[in-house]
XYZ file of N, CA, C and O in Angstrom:
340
model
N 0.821 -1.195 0.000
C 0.000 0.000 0.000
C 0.866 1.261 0.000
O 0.426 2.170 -0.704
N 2.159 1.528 0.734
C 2.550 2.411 0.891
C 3.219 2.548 -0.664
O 3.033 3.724 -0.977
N 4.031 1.735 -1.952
C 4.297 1.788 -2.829
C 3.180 2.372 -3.255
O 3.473 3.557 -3.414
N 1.981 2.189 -3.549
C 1.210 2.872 -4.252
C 1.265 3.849 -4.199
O 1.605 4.620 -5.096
N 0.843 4.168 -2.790
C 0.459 5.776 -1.942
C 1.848 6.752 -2.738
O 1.590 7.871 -3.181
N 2.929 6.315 -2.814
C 4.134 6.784 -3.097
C 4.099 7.050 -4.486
O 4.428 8.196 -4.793
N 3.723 6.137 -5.582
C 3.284 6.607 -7.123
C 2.319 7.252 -7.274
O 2.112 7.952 -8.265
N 1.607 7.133 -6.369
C -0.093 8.417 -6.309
C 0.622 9.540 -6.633
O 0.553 10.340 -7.566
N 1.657 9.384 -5.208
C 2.236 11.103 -4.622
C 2.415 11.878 -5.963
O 1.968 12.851 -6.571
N 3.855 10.302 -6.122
C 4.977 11.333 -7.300
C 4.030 11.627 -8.686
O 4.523 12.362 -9.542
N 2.852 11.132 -8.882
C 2.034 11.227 -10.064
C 1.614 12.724 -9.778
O 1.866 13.374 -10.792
N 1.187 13.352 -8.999
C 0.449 14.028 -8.218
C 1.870 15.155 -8.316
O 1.645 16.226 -8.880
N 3.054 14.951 -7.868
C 3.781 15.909 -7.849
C 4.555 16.121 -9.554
O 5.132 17.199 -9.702
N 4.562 15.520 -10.309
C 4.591 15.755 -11.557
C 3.528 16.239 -12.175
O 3.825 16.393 -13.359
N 1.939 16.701 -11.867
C 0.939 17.291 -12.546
C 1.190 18.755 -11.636
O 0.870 19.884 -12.008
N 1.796 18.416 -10.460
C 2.116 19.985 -9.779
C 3.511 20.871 -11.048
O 3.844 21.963 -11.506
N 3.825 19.539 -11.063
C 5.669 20.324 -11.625
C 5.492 20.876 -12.856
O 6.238 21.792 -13.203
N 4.102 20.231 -14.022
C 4.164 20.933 -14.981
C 3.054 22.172 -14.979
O 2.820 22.731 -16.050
N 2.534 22.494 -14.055
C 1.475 23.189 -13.647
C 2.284 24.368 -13.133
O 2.258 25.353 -13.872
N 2.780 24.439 -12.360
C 3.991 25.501 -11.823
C 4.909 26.228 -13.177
O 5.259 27.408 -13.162
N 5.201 25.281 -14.302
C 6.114 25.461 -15.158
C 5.179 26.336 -16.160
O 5.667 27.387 -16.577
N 3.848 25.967 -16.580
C 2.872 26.253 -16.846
C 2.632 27.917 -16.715
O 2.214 28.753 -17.516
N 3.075 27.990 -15.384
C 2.590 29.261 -14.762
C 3.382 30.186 -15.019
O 3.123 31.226 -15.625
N 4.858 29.692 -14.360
C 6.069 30.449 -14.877
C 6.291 31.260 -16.018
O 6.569 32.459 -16.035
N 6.090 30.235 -17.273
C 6.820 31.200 -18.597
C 4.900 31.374 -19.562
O 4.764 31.508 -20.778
N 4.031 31.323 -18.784
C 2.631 32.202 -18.927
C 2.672 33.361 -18.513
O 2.464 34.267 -19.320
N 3.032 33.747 -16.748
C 3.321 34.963 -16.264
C 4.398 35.486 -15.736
O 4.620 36.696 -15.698
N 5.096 34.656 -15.318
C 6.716 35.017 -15.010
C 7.642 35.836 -16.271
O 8.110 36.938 -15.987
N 7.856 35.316 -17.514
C 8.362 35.717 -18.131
C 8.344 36.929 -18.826
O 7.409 37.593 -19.272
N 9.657 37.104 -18.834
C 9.536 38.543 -19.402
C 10.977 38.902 -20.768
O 12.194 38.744 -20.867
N 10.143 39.301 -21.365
C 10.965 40.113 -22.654
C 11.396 41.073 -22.969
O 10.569 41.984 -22.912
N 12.755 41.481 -23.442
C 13.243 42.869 -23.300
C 12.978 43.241 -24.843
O 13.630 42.831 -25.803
N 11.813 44.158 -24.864
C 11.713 44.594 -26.395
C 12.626 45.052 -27.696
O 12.889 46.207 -28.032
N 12.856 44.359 -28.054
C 13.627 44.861 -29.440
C 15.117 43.591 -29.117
O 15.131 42.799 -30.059
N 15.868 43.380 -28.435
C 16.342 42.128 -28.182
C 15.960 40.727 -28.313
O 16.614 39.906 -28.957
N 14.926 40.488 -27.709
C 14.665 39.177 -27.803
C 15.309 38.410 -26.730
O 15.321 37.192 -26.902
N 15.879 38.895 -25.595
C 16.035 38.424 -24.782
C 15.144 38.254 -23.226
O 14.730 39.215 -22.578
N 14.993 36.902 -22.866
C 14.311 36.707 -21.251
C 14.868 36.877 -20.361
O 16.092 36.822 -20.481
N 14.331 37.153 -19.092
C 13.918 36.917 -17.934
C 13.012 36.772 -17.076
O 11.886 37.237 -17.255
N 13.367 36.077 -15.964
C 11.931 35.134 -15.264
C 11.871 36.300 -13.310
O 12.719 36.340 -12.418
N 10.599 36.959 -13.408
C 10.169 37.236 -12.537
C 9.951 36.255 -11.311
O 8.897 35.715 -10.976
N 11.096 36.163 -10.772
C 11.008 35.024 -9.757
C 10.073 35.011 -8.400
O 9.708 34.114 -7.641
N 9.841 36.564 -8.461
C 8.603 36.696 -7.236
C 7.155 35.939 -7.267
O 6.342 35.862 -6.346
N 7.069 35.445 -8.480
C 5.866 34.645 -9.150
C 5.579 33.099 -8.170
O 4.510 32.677 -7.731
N 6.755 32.596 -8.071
C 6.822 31.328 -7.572
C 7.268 31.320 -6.560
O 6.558 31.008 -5.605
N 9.056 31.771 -6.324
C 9.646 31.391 -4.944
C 9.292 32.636 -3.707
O 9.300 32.442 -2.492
N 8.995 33.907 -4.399
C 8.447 34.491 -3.356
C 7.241 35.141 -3.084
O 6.934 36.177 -2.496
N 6.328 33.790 -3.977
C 4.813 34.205 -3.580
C 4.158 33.688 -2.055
O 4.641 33.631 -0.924
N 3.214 33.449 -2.457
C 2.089 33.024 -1.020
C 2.399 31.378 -0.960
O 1.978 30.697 -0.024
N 3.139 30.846 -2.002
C 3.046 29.690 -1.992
C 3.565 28.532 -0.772
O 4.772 28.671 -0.578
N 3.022 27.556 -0.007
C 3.569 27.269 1.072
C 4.724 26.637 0.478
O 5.181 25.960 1.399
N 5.637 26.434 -0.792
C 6.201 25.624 -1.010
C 7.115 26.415 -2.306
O 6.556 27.192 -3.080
N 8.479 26.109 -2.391
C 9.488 26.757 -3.726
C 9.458 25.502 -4.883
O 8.860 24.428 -4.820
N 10.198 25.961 -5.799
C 10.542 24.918 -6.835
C 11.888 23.854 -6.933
O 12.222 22.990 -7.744
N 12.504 24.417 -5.602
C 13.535 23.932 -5.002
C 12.978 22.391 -4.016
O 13.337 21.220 -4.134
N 12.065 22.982 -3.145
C 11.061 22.061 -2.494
C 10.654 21.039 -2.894
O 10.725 19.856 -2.562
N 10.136 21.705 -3.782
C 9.353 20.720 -5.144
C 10.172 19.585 -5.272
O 9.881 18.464 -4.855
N 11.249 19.918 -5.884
C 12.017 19.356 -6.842
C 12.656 17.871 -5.259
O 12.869 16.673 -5.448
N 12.732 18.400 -4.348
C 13.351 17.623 -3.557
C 12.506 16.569 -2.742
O 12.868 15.589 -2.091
N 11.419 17.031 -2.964
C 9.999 16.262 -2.116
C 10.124 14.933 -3.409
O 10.468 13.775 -3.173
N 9.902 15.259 -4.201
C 9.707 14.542 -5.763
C 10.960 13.300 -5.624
O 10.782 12.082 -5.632
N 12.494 14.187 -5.474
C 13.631 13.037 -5.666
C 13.836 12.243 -4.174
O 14.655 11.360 -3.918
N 12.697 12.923 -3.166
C 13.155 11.907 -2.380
C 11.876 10.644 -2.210
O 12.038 9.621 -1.544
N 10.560 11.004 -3.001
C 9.840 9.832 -3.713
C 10.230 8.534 -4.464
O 10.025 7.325 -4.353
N 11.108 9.654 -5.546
C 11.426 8.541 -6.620
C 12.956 7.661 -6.033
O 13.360 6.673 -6.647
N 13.632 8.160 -4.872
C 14.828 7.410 -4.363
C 13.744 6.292 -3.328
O 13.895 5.085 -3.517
N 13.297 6.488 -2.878
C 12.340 5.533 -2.187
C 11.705 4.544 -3.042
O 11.801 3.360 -2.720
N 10.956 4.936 -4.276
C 10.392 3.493 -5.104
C 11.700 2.957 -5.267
O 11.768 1.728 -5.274
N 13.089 3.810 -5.442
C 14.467 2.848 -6.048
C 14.468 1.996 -5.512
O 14.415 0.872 -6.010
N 14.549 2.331 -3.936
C 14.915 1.655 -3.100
C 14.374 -0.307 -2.647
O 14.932 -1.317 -2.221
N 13.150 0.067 -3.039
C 12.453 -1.141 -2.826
C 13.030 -2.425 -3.841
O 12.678 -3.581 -3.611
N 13.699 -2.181 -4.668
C 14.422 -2.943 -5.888
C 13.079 -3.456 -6.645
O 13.055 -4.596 -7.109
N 12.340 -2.881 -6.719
C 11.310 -3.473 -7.547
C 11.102 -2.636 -8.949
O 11.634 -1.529 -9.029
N 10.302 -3.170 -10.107
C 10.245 -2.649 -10.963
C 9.664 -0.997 -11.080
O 8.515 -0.800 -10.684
N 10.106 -0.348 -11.379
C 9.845 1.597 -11.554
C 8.522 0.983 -12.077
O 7.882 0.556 -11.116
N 7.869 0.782 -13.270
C 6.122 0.519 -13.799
C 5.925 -0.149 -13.558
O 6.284 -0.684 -12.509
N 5.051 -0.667 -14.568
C 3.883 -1.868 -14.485
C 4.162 -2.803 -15.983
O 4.825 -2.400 -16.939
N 3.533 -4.007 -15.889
C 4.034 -4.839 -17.209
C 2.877 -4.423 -18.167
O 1.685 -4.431 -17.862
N 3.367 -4.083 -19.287
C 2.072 -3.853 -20.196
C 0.789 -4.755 -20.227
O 0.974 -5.823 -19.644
N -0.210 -4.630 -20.651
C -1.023 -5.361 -20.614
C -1.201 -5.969 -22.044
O -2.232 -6.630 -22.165
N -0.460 -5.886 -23.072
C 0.059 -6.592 -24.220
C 1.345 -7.127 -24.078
O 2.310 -6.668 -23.467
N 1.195 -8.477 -24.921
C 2.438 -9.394 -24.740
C 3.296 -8.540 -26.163
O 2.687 -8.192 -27.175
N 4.698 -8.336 -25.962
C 5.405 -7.775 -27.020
C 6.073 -6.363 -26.972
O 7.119 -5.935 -27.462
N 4.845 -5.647 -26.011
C 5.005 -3.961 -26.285
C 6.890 -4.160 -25.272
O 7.481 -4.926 -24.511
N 7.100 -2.627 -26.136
C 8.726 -2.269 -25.527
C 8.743 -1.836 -24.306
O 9.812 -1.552 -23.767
């Protein structure tokens, strides 16, 4: 049960990670006219209201996926066709 609970999570924190990313270069970003060059308004994410950074993120996530490692069991599931790669 707890393997599951743990692929729920990290499923769950990868629809956060592209949702955040989502957000970022929607409203974060910014363009210097006539250059063509970016930058990212970082007050958007790491120093909003958010209870949580992208630093956070990122570490909540790798210490999920070092935990399924850990169990030595297979990362997926077996296809449900005989053959697929």
């Amino acid at each position: 049960a707890l393997r599951r609970a743990q692929k729920i999570a990290l499923r769950f924190q990868h629809v956060a990670n592209v949702w955040v990313t989502h957000v970022w270069e929607k409203f974060a970003r910014r363009e210097e006219k006539g250059t063509g060059l970016a930058w990212y308004d970082t007050a958007y994410i790491d120093e909003s209201a958010w209870p949580i950074t992208i630093q956070d993120m990122n570490i909540e996530m790798t210490l999920v996926q070092r935990s399924l490692a850990a169990s030595g069991l297979s990362a997926g599931h077996a296809p449900p066709w005989p053959g697929a790669p």
